[in-house]
Coordinates of C-alpha atoms in Angstrom, one line a residue:
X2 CA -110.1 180.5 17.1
X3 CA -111.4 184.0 17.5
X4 CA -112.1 185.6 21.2
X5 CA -115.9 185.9 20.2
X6 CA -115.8 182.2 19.6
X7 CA -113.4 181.1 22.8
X8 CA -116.4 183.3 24.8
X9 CA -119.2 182.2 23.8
X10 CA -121.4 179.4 26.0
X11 CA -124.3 177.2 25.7
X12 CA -125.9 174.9 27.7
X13 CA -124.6 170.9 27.2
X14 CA -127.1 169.2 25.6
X15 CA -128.0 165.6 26.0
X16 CA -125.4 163.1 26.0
X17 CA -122.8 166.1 24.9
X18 CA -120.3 164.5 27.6
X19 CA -120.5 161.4 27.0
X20 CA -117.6 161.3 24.9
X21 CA -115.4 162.8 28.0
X22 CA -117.2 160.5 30.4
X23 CA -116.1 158.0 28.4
X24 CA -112.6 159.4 28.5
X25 CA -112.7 159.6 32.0
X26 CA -113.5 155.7 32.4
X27 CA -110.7 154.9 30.7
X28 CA -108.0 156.3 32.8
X29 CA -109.7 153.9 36.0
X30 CA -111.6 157.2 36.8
X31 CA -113.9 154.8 39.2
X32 CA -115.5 157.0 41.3
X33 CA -118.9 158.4 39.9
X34 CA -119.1 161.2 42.2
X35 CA -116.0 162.2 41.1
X36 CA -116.8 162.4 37.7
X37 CA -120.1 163.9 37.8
X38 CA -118.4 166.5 39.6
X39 CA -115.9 167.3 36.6
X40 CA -118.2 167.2 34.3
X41 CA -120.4 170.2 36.1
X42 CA -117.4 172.1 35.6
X43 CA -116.9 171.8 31.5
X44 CA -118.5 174.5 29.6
X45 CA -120.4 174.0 26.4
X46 CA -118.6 176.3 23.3
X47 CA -119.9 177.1 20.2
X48 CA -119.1 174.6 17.1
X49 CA -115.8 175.3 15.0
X50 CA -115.6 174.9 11.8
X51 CA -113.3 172.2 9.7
X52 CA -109.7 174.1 9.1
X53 CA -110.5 176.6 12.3
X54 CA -107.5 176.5 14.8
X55 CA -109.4 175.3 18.3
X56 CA -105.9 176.1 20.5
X57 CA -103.0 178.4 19.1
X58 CA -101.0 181.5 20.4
X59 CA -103.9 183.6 20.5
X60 CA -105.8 181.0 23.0
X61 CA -106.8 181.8 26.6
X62 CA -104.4 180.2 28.7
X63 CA -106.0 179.9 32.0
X64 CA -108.6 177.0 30.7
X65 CA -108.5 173.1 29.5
X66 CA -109.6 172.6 26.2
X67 CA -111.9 169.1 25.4
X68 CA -112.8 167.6 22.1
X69 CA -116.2 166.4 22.4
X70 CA -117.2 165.7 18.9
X71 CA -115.5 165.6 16.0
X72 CA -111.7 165.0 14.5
X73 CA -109.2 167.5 15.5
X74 CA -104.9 167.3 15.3
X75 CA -101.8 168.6 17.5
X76 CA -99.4 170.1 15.3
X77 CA -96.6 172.8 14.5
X78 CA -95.6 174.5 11.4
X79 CA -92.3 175.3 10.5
X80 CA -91.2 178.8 8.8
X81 CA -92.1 177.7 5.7
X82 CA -95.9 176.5 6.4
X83 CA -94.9 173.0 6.4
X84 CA -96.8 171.1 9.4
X85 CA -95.8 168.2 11.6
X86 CA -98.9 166.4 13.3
X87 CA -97.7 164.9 16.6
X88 CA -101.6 163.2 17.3
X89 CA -104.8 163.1 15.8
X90 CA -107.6 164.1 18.7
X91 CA -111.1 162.2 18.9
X92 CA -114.5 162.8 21.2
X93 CA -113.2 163.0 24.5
X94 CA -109.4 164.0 24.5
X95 CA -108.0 167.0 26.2
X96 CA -107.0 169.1 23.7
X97 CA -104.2 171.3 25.3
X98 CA -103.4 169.3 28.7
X99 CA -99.7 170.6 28.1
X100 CA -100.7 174.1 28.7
X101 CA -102.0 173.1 32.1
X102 CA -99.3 171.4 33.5
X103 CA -96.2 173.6 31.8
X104 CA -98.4 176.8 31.0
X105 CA -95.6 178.5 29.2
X106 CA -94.2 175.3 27.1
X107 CA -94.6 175.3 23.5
X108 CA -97.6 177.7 23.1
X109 CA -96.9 177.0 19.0
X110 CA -98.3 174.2 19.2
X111 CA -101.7 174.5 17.5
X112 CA -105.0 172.3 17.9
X113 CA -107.0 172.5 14.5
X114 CA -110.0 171.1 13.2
X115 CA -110.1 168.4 11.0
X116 CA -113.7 168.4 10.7
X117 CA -116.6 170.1 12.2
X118 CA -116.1 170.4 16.3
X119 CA -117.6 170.9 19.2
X120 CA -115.5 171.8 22.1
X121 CA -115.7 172.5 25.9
X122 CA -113.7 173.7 28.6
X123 CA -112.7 173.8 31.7
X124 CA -111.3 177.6 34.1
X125 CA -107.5 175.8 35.3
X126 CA -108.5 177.7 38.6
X127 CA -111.4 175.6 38.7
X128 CA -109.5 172.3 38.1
X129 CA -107.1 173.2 40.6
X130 CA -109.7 173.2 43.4
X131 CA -111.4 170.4 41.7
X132 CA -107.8 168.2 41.9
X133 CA -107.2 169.3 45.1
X134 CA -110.3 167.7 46.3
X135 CA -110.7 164.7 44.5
X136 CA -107.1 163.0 44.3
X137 CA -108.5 160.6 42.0
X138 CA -109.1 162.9 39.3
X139 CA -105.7 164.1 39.6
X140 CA -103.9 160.2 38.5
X141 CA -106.7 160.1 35.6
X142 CA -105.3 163.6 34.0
X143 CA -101.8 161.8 35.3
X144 CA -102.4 159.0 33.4
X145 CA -103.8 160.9 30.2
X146 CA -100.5 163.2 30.4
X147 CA -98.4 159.6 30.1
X148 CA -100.9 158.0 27.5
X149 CA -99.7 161.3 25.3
X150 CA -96.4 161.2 26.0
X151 CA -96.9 157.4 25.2
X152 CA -97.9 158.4 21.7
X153 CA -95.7 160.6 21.0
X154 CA -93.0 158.1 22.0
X155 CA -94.4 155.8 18.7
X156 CA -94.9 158.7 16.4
X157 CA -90.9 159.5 17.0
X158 CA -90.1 156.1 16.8
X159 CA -92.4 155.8 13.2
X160 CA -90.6 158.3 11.6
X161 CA -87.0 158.3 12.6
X162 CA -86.5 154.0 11.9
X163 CA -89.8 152.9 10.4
X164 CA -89.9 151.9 6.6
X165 CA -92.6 154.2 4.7
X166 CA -95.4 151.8 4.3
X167 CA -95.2 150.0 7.6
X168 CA -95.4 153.7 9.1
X169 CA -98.5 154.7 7.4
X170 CA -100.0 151.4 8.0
X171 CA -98.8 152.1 11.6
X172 CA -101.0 155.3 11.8
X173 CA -103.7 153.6 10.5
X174 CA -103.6 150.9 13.0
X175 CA -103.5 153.4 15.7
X176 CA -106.3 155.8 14.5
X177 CA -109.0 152.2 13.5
X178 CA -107.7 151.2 17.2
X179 CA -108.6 154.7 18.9
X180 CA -112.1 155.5 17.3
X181 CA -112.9 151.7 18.4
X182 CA -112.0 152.9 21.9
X183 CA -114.5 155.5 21.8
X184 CA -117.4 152.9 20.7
X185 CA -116.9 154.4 16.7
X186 CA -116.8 151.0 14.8
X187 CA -116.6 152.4 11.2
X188 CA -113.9 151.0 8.9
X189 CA -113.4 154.4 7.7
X190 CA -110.4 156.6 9.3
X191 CA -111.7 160.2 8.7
X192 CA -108.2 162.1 7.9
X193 CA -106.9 162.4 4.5
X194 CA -103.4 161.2 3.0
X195 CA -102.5 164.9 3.5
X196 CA -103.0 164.8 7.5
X197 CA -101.1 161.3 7.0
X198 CA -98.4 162.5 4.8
X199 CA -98.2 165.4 7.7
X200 CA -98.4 162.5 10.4
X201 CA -96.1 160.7 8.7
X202 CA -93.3 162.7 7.5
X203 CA -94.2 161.5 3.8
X204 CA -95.0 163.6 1.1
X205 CA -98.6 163.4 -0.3
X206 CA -97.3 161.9 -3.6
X207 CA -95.2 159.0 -1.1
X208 CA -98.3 158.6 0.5
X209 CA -100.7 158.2 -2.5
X210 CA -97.9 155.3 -3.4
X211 CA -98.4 153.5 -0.2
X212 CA -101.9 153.9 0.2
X213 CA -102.4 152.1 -3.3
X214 CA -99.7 149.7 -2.0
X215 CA -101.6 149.0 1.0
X216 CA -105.2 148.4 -1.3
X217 CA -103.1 146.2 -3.2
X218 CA -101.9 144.4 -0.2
X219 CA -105.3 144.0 1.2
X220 CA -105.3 146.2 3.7
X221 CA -107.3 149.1 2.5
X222 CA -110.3 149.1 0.7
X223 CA -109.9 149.3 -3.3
X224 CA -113.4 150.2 -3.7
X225 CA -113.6 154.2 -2.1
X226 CA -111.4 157.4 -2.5
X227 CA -111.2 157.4 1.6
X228 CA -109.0 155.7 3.2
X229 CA -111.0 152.5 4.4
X230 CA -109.5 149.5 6.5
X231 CA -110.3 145.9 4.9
X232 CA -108.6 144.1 6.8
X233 CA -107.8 144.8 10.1
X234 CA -105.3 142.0 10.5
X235 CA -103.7 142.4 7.8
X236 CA -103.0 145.8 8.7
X237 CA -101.9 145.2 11.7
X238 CA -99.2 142.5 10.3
X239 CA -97.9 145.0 7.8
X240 CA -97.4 147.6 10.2
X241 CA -96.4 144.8 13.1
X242 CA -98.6 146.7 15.2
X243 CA -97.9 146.9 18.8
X244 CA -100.7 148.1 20.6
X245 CA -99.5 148.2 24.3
X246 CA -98.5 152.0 23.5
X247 CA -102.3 152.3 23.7
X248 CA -102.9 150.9 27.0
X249 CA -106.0 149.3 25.7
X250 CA -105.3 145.8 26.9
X251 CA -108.6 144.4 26.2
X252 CA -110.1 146.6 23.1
X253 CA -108.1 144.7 20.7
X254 CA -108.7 140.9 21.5
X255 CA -110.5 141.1 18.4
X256 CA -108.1 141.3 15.7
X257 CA -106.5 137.6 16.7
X258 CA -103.0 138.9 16.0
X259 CA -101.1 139.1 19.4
X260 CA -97.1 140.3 20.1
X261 CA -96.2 136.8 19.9
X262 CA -97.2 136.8 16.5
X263 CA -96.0 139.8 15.1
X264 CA -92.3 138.7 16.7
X265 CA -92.4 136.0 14.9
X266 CA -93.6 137.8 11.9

């Protein structure tokens, strides 16, 4: 993203944070003061376009980046353009929370829009008075720091031992289970089979396979282009789906398939 971008400001509109507040609630951020408090901090940035990088070398490195609306991915290209995504990013993650903690690891690694984005931020000076404050908002950035790692932990996992189309159906799970997190209930995951044959270390045409595999199966929808969940369950079967990586103990109830289950699967 270009300097005339990362400067410019505007105020937050209604309900702009909500996505972050959100966020916040969900690493046991319980303290209200506390949070309105952060939230005064985060500055309002102009949209970026789909395809735009949002964080890459040429990013200030003295702020915290924060999705608020729209799709975004974590990712590094090798010398020869090819790109491994290491997480997708929805309304309310911290885009570049590595650069905060270990300012000078991996600055490579590049946040790019997936789809249109609106982003704000946050000066690291002013988080460091804010953390050294309010101790409370220091275990909820702790706690988003492990929820990555977390991630990250599956994503290695998925591609060094997992068959092909219980890995895709894996990243599926995860992405259905993350936008239902963040109150989006739409069958629809909003990447392509390029983002998952980047996710995935696939190629596209292994991908295309698996995705009419998984329509086949039940799984996916047979009746768009997108790639549309139509049955959650059975997704979750095919991929035997462990969502404790997640730490969303009570968001999934819903899909009646438990650990149990899928052990016995």
């Amino acid at each position: 993203m270009g300097a005339a971008m990362v400067g410019m400001m505007k105020p937050p509109e209604a309900g702009a944070l909500d996505a972050l507040a959100l966020k916040f609630r969900s690493l046991e951020l319980d303290s209200e003061a506390d949070l309105q408090t952060v939230l005064r901090f985060v500055k309002i940035r102009e949209a970026v376009s789909p395809g735009e990088n949002i964080v890459d070398t040429r990013s200030p490195r003295r702020q915290l980046t924060v999705l608020l609306a729209g799709v975004a991915c974590l990712h590094k290209k090798l010398e020869d353009d090819s790109r491994q995504i290491y997480t997708f990013q929805y309304p309310g993650d911290f885009c570049d929370l590595h650069r905060y903690m270990l300012p000078e690891l991996d600055q490579k690694a590049t946040v790019t829009a997936l789809t249109a984005c609106s982003i704000g931020t946050i000066r690291h000076d002013d988080l460091d008075q804010l953390l050294s404050q309010h101790p409370k908002l220091g275990l909820a950035f702790w706690r988003a720091s492990m929820l990555e790692a977390s991630i990250l932990r599956e994503r290695l996992l998925n591609i060094s031992r997992r068959a092909a189309l219980p890995r895709v159906a894996s990243i599926i799970c995860e992405q259905l289970a993350r936008l239902e997190a963040i109150n989006i209930k739409s069958a629809v995951i909003p990447i392509t089979q390029v983002d998952l044959a980047d996710a995935g270390g696939l190629s596209v045409v292994h991908v295309n396979r698996i995705v009419q595999d998984l329509r086949k199966l039940g799984a996916l929808s047979k009746k768009t282009r997108t790639i549309e969940v139509a049955s959650k369950e059975r997704l979750a079967q095919l991929a035997n789906f462990d969502r404790r990586y997640l730490n969303m103990p009570d968001l999934l109830s819903d899909w009646k398939i438990d650990i149990e289950e899928l052990a016995d699967s």
